[in-house]
Coordinates of N, CA and C and ligand atoms in Angstrom, one line a residue:
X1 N 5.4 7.3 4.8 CA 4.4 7.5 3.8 C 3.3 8.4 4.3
X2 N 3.6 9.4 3.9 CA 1.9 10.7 4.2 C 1.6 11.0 2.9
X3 N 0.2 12.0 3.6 CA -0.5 12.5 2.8 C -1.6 10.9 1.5
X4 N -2.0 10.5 2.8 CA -3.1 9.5 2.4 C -4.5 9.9 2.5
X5 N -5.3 9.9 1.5 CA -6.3 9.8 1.9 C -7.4 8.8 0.9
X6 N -8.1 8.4 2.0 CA -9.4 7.5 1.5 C -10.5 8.2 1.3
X7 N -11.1 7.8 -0.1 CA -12.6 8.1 -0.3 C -13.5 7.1 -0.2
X8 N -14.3 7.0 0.4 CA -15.3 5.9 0.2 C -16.8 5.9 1.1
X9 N -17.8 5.5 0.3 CA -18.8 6.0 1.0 C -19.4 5.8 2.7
X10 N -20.0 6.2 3.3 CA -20.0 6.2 5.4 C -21.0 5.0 4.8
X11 N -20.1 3.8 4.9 CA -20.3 2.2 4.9 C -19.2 1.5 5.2
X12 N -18.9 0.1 5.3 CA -17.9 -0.3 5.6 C -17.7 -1.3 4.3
X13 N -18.4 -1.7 3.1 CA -18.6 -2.7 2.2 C -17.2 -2.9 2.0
X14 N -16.7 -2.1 1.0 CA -15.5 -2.3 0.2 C -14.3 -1.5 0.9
X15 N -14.7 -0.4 1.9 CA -13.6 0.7 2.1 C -13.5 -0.1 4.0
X16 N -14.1 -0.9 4.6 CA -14.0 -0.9 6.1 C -12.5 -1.2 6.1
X17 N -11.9 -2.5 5.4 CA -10.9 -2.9 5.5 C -9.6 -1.9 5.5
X18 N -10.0 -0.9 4.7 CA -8.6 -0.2 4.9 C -8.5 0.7 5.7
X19 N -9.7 0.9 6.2 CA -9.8 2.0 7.6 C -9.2 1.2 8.7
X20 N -9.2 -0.3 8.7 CA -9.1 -1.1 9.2 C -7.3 -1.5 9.9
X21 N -7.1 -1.7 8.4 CA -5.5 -1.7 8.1 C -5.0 -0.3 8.6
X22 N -5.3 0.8 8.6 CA -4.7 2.1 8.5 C -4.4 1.9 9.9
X23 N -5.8 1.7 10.5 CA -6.0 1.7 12.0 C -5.0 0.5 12.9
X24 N -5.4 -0.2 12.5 CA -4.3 -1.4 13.3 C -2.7 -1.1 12.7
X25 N -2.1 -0.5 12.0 CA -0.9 -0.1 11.5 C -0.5 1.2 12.2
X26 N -1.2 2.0 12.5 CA -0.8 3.0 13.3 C -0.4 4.5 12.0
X27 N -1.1 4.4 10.8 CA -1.1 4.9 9.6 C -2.0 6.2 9.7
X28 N -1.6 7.5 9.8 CA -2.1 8.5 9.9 C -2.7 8.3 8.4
X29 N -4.4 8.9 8.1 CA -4.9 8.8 6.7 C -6.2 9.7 7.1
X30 N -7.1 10.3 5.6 CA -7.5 11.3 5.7 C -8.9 9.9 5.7
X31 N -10.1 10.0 6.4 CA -10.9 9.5 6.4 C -12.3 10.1 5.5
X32 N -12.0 10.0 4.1 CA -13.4 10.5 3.5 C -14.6 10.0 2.9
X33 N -15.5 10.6 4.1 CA -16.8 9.6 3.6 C -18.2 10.4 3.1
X34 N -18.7 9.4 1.9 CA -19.6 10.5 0.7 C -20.8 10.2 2.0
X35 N -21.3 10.8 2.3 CA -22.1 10.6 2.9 C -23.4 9.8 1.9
X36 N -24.4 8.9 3.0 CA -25.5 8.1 1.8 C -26.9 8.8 2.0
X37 N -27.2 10.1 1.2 CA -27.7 10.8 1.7 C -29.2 10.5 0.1
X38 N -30.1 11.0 0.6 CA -31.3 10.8 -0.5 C -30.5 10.6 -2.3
X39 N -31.1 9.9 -2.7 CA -31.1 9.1 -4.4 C -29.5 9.7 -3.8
X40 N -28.4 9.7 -3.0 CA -27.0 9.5 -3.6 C -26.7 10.9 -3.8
X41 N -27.2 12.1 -3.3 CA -26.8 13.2 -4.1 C -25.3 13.6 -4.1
X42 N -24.6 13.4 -2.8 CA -23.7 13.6 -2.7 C -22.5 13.3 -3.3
X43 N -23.0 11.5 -3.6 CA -21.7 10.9 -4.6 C -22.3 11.3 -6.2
X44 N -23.4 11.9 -6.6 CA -24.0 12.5 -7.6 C -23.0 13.4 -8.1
X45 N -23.1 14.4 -7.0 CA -22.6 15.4 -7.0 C -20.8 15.7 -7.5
X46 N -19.8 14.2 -7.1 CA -18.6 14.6 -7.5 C -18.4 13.1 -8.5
X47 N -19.3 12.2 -8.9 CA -18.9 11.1 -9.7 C -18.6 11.9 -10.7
X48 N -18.6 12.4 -11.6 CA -18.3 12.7 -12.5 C -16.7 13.5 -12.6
X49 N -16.1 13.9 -11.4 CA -15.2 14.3 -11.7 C -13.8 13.5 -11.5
X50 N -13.1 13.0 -12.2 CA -12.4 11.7 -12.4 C -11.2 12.4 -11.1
X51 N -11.2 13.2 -10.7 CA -10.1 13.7 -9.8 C -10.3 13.1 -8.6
X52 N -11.7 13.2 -8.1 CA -12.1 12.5 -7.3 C -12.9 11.1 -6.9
X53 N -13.4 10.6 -8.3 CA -13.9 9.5 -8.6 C -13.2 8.4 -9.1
X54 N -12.1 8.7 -9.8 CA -11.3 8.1 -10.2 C -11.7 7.3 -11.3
X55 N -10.6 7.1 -12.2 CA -10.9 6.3 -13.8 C -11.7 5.8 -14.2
X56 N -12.7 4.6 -12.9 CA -14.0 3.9 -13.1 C -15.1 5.1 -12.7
X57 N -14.8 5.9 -12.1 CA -15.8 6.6 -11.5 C -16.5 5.8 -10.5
X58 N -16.1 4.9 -9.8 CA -16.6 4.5 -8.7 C -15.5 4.5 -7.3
X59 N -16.1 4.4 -6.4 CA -15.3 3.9 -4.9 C -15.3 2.8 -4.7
X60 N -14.0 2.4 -3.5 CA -13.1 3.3 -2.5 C -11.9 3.9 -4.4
X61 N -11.5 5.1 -3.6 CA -9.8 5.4 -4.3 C -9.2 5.7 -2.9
X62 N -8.2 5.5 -3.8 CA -7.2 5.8 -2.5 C -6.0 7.1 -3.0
X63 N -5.4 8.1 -2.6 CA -5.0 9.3 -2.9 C -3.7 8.6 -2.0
X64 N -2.4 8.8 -2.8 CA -1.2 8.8 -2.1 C 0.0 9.9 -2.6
X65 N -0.2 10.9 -2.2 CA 0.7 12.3 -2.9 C -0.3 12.0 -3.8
X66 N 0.8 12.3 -4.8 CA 0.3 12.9 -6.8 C -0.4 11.7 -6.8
X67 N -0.9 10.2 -6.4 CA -1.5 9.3 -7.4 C -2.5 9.1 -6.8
X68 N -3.4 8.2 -7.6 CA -4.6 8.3 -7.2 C -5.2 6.1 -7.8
X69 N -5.6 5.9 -7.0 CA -5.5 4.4 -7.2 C -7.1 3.9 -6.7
X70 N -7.4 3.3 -8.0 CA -8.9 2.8 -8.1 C -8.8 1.1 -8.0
X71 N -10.2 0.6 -7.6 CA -10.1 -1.2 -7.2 C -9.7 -1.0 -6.0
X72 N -10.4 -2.5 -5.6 CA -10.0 -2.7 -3.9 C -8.6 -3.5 -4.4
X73 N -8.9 -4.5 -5.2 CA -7.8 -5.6 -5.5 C -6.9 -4.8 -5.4
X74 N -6.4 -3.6 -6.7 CA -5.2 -2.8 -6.6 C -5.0 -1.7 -5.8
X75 N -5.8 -1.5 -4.5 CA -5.7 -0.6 -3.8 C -5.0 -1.6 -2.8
X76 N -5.3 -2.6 -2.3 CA -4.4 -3.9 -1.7 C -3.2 -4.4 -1.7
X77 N -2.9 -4.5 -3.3 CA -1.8 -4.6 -3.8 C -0.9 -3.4 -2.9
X78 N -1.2 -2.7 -3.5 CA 0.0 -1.1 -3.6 C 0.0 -0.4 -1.9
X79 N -1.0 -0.8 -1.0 CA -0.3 -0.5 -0.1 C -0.1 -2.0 0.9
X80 N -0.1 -3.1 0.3 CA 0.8 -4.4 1.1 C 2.0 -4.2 0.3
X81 N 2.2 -3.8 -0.5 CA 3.9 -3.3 -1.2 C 4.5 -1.9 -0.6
X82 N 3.5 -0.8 -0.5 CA 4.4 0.0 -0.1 C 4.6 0.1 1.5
X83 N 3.6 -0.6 2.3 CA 4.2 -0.6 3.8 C 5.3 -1.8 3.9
X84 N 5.5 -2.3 3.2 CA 7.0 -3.5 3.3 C 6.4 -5.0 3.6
X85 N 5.0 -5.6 3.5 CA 4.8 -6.9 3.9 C 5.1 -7.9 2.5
X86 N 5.3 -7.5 1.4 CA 5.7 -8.3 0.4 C 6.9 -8.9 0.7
X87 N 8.0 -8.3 1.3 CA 9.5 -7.9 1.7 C 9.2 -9.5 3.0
X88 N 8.5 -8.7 3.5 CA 8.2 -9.3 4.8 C 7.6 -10.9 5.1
X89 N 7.0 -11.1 4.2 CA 6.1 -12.3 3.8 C 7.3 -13.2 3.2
X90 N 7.8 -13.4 2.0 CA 8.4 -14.0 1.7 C 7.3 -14.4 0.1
X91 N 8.2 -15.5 -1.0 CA 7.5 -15.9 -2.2 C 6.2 -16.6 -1.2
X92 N 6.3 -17.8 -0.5 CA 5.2 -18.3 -0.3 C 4.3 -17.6 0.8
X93 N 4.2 -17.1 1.5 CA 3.9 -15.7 2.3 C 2.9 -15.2 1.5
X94 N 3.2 -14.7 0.9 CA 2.5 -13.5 -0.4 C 1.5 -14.2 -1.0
X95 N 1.8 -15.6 -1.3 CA 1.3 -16.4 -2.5 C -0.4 -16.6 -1.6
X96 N -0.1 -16.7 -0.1 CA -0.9 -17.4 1.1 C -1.8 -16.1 1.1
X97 N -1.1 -14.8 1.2 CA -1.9 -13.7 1.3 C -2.4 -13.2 0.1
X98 N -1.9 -13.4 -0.8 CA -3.2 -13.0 -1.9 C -4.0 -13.7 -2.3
X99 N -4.0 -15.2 -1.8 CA -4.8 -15.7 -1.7 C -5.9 -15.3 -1.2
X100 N -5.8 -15.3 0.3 CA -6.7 -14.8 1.4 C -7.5 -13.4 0.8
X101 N -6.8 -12.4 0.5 CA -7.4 -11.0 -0.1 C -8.4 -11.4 -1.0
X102 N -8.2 -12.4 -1.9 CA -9.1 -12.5 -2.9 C -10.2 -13.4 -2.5
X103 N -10.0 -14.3 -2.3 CA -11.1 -15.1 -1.5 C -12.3 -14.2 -0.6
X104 N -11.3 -13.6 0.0 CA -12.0 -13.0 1.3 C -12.7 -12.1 1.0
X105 N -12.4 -11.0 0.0 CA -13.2 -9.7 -0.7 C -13.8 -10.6 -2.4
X106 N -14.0 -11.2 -3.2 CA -14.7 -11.8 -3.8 C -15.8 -12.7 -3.5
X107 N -15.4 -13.8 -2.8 CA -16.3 -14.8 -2.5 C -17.0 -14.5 -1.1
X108 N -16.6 -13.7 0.2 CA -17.8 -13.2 0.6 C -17.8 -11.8 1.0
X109 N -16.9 -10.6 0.9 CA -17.4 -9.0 1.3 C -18.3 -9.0 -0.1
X110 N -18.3 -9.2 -1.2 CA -19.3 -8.7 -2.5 C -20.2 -9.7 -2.5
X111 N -20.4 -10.9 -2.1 CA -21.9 -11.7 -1.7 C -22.8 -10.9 -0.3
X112 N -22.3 -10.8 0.4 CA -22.4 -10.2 1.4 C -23.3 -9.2 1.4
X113 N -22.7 -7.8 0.3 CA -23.2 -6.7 0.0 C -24.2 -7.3 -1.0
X114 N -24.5 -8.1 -2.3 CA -24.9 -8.6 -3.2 C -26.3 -9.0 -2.5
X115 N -26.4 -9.5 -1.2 CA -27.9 -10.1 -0.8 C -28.2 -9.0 -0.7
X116 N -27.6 -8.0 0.8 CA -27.9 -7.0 0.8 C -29.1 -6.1 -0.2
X117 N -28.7 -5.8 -1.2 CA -28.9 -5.5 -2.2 C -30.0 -6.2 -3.0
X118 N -30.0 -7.7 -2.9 CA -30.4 -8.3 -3.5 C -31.9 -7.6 -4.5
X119 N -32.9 -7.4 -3.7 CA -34.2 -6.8 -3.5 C -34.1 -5.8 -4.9
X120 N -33.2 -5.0 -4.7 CA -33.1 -3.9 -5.8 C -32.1 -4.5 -6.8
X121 N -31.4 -4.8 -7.1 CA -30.7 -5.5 -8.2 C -31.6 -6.2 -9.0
X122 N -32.4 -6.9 -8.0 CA -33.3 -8.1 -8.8 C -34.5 -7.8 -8.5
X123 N -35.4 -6.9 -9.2 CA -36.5 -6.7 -8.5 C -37.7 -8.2 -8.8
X124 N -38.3 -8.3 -7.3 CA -39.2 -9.5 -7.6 C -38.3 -10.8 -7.2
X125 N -37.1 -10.7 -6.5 CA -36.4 -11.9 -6.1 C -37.0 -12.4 -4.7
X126 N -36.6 -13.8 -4.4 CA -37.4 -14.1 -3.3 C -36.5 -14.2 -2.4
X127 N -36.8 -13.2 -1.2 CA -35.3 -13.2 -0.3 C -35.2 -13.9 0.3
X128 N -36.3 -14.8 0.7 CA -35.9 -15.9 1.4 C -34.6 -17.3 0.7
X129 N -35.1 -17.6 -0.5 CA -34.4 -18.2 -1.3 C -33.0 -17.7 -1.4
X130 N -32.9 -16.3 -1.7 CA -31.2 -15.8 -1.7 C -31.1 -15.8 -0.7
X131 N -31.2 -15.4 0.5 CA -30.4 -15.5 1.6 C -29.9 -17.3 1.9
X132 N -30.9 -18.2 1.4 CA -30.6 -19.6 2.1 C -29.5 -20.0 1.1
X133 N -29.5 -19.7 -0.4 CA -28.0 -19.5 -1.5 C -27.3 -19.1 -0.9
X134 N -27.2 -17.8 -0.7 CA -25.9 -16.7 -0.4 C -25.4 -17.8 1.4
X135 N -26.2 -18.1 1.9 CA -25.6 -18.9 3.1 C -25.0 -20.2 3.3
X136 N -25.3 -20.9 2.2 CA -25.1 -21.8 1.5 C -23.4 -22.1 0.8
X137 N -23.7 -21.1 0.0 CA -22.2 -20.0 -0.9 C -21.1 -20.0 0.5
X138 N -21.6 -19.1 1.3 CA -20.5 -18.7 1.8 C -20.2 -19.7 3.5
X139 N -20.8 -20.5 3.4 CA -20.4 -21.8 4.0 C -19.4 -22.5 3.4
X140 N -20.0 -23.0 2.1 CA -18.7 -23.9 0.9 C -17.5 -22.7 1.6
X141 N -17.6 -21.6 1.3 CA -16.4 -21.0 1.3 C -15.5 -20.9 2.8
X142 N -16.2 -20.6 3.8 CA -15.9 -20.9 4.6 C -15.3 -22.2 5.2
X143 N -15.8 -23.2 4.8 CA -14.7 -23.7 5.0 C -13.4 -24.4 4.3
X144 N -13.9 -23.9 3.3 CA -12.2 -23.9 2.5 C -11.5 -23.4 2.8
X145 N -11.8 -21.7 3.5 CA -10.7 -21.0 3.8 C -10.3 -21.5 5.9
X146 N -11.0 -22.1 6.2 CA -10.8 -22.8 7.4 C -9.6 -23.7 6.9
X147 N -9.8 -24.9 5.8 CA -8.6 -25.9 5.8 C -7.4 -24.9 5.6
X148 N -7.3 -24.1 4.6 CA -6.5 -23.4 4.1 C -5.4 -22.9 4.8
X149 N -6.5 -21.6 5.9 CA -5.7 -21.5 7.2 C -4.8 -22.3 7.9
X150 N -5.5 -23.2 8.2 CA -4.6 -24.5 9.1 C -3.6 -25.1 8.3
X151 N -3.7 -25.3 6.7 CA -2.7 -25.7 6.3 C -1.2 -24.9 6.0
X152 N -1.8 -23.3 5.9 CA -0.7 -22.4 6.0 C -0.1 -22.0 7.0
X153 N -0.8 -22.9 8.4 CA -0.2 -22.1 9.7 C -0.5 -20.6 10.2
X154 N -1.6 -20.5 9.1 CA -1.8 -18.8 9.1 C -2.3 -18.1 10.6
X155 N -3.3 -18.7 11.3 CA -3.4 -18.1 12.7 C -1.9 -18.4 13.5
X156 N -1.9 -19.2 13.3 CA -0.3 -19.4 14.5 C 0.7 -18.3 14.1
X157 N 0.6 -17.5 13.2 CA 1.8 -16.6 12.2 C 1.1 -15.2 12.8
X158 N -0.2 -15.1 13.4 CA -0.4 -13.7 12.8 C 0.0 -13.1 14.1
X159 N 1.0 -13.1 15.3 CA 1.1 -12.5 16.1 C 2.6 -11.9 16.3
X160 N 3.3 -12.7 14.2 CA 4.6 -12.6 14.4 C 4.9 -11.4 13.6
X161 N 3.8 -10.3 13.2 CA 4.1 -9.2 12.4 C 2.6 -8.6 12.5
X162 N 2.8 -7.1 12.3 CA 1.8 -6.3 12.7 C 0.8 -7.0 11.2
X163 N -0.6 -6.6 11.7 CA -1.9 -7.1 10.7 C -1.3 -6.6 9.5
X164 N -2.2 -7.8 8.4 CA -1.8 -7.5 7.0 C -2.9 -7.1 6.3
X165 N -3.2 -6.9 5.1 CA -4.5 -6.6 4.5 C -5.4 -7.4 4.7
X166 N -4.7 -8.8 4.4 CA -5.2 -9.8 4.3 C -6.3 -10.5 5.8
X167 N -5.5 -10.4 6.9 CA -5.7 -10.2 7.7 C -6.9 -9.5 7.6
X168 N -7.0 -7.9 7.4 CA -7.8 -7.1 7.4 C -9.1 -7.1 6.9
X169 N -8.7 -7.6 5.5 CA -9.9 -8.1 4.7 C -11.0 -9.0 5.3
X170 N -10.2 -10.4 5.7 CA -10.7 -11.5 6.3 C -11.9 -11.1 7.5
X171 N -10.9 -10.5 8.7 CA -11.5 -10.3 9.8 C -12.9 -9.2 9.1
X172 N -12.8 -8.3 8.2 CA -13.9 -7.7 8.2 C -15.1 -8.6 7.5
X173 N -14.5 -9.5 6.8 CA -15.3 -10.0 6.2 C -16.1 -10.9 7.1
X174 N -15.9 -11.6 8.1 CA -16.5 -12.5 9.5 C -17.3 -11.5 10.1
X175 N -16.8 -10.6 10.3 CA -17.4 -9.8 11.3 C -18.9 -9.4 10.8
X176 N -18.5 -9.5 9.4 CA -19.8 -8.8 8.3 C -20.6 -9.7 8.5
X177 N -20.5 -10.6 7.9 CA -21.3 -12.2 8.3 C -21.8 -12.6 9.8
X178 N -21.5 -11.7 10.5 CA -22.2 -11.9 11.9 C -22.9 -11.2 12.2
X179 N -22.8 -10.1 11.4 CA -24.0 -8.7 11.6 C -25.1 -9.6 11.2
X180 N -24.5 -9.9 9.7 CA -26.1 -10.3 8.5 C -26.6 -11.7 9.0
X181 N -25.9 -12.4 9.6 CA -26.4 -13.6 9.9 C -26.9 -13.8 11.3
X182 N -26.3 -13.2 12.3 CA -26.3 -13.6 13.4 C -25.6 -15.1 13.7
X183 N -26.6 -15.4 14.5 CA -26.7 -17.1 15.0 C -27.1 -18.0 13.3
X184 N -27.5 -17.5 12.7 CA -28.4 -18.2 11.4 C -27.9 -18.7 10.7
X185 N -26.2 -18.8 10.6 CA -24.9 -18.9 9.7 C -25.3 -20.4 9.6
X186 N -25.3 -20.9 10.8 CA -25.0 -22.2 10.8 C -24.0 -23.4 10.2
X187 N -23.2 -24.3 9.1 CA -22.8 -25.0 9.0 C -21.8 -25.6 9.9
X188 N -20.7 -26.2 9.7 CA -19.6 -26.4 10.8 C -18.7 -25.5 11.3
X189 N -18.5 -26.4 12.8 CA -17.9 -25.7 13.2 C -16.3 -25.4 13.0
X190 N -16.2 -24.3 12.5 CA -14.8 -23.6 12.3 C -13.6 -22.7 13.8
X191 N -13.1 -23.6 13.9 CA -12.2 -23.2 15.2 C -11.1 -22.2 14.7
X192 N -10.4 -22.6 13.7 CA -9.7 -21.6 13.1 C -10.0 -20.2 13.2
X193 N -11.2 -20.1 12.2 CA -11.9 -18.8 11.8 C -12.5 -17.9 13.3
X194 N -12.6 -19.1 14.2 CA -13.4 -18.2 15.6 C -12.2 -17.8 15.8
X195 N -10.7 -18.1 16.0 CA -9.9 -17.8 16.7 C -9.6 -16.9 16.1
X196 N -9.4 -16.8 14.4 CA -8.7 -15.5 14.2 C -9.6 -14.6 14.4
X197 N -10.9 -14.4 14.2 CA -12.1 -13.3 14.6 C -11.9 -12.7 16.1
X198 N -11.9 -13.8 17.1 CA -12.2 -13.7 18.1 C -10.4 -13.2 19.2
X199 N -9.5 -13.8 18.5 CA -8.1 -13.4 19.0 C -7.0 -12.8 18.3
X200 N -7.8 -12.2 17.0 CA -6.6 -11.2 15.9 C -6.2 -10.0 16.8
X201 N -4.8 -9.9 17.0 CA -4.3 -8.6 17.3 C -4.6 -7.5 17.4
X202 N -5.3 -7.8 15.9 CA -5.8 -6.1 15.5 C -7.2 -6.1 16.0
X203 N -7.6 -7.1 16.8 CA -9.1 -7.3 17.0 C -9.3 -5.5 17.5
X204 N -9.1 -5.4 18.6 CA -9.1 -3.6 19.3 C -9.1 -2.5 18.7
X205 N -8.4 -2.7 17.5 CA -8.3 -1.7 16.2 C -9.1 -1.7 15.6
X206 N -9.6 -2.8 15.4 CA -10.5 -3.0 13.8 C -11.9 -2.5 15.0
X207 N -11.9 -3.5 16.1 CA -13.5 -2.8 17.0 C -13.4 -1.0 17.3
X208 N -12.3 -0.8 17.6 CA -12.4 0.8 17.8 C -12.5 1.8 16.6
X209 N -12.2 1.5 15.5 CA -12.5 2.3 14.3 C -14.3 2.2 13.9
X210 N -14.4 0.7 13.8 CA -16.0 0.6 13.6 C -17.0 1.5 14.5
X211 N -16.3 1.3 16.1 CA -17.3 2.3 16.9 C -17.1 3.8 16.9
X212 N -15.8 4.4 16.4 CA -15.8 5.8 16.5 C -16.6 6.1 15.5
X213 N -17.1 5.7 14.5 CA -17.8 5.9 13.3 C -18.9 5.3 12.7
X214 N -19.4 4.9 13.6 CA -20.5 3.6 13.3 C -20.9 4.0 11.7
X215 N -21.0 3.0 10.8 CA -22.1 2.7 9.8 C -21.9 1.6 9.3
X216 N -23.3 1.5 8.3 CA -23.9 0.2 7.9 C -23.2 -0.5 7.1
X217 N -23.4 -1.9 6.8 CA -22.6 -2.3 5.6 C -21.8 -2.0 4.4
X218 N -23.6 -2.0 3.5 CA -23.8 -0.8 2.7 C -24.5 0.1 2.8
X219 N -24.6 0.9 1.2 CA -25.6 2.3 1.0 C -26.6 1.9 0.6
X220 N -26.9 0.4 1.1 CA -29.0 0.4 1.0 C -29.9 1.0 2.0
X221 N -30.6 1.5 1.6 CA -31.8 2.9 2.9 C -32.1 1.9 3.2
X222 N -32.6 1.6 5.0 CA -32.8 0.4 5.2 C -32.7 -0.5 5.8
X223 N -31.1 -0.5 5.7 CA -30.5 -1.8 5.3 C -30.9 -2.5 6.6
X224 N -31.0 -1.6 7.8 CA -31.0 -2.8 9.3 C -32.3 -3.6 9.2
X225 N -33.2 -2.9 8.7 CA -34.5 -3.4 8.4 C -34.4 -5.3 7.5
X226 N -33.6 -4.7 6.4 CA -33.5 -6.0 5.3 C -32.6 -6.7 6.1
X227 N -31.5 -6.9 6.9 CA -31.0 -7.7 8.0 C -32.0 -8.4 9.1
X228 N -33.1 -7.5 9.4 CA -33.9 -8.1 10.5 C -34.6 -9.1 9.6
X229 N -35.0 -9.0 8.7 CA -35.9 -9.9 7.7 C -35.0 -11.2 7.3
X230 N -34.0 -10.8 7.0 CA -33.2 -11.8 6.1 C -32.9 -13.1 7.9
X231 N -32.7 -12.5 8.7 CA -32.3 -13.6 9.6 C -33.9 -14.0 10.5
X232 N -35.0 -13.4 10.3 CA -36.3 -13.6 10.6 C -36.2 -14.7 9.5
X233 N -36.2 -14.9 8.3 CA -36.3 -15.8 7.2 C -35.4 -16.5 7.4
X234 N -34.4 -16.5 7.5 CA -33.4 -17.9 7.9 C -34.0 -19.0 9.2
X235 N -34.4 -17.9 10.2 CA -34.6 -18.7 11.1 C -35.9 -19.6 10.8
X236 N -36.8 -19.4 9.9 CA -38.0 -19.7 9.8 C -38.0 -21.4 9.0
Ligands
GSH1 N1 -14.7 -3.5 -8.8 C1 -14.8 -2.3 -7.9 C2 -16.2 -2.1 -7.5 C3 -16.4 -0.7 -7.0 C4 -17.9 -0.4 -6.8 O1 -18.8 -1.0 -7.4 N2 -18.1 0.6 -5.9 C5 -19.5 1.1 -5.7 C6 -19.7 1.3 -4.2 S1 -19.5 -0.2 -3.2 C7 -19.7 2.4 -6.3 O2 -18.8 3.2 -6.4 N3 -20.9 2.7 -6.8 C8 -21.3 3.9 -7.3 C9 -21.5 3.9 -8.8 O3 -21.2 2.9 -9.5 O4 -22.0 5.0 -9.3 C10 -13.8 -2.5 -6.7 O5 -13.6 -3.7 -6.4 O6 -13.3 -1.5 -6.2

C-alpha cells in the first residue's frame, strides 16, 4: 500500500493515533500538518477546497491513491481492513477491537479535547467544575475498559501481532490523560491499563513519533497554560 498521505492539524487530538499506527507498522506515509497559526489561517486558507478538506470540510483525511477518506471512525475502519488485521483478528477479535476504537476515541480522545476547549465552547463555564466532571467521566470509563481488557485477554494478546488501531487509539488516548491530568486522575487503581501504557510494543514508536515532532493536544492557543490551571484546580 503507497502513496499515503495524512492531513491533519500539528496536534495530536484526532490525527496522533494514525501517525502512531503508521509508525509502529513500519508504513511509509506523507505527514501533513496545517500548521495552528493566528485565527487558523492556514486551515482558512484550504477548508474550502473539498480536495483537500474533504466532504465535511474538516480533519484528519486520509489520501490513499485516487481516494480520499474523512472521519476518524472510517479512517480506522479502512486502514484495519486494508493492512489485513480484520483477516487477522478473527469474528470475535474485530468485535473486541471495535470496541476498543470506539470507546477509546469517543468516550475519552473527544472529552479530552472537549475540556481542553472547554473555556471557548462555553464561554463563562467554570473550569474547575468541568475538569472535576470530565475526570469523573473518564474514570467511569476507565474502568470499564480495565474489566473489558482482562476479560478479552487483550494485554496478554498484544505481543502476538504487530499494534492495531485499536491499540493505537487506546495507548494515545492514556497517554493524553497523563499530559492533562498528571498525578490528579486519581480513581482506582488499573493494572491492566498501566501495563498496556507502560509495556505496549509499540510503546518506542508511538514515544519516537511524538518526540520527532513535538505538539500539543489540540489547536487551543495556550493550551499548556489551560493544562497548568486545570491540574492547579484539581489539586485544590
Ligand atoms: N467527527 C469528525 C470530527 C472532525 C473535526 O471536528 N475536526 C476538527 C479538528 S479536530 C476540524 O477539522 N475543525 C475545523 C473546522 O471544523 O473548521 C471526526 O471524528 O473525524
Amino acid at each position: 500500500m503507497s502513496g499515503i498521505r495524512l492531513r491533519y492539524f500539528d496536534a495530536r487530538a484526532r490525527g496522533q493515533l494514525f501517525r502512531a499506527f503508521f509508525a509502529a507498522r513500519d508504513i511509509e506515509f506523507v505527514d501533513e500538518r496545517i500548521p495552528l497559526d493566528t485565527d487558523f489561517a492556514s486551515w482558512q486558507a484550504i477548508r474550502d477546497d473539498q480536495a483537500l478538506s474533504g466532504p465535511l470540510k474538516r480533519l484528519p483525511v486520509l489520501h490513499h491513491g485516487d481516494r480520499l477518506i474523512s472521519e476518524v471512525i472510517v479512517i480506522a475502519a479502512y486502514l484495519h481492513r486494508q493492512f489485513g488485521d480484520v483477516t487477522l483478528l478473527g469474528d470475535e477479535g474485530n468485535v473486541h477491537h471495535d470496541t476498543i476504537v470506539s470507546v477509546a476515541y469517543t468516550d475519552l480522545v473527544t472529552p479530552i479535547a472537549g475540556l481542553i476547549w472547554s473555556e471557548v465552547l462555553t464561554p463563562g463555564v467554570d473550569l474547575n467544575a468541568a475538569a472535576r466532571i470530565a475526570r469523573s467521566r473518564l474514570n467511569r470509563t476507565l474502568d470499564v475498559v480495565e474489566s473489558a481488557l482482562n476479560d478479552w485477554r487483550w494485554v496478554h494478546r498484544i505481543r502476538e501481532h504487530a499494534p492495531t488501531i485499536a491499540d493505537c487509539v487506546l495507548w494515545e488516548a492514556l497517554d493524553q490523560i497523563g499530559v492533562v491530568f498528571g498525578s490528579h486522575l486519581g480513581g482506582n487503581a488499573r493494572p491492566t491499563l498501566r501495563r498496556f501504557h507502560e509495556e505496549h510494543p509499540g510503546r518506542a514508536a508511538f514515544e519516537r513519533t511524538l518526540a520527532l515532532r513535538p505538539c500539543q493536544i489540540t489547536g487551543r492557543a495556550g493550551e499548556p497554560d489551560v493544562i497548568a490551571r486545570i491540574q492547579a484546580l484539581l489539586a485544590g
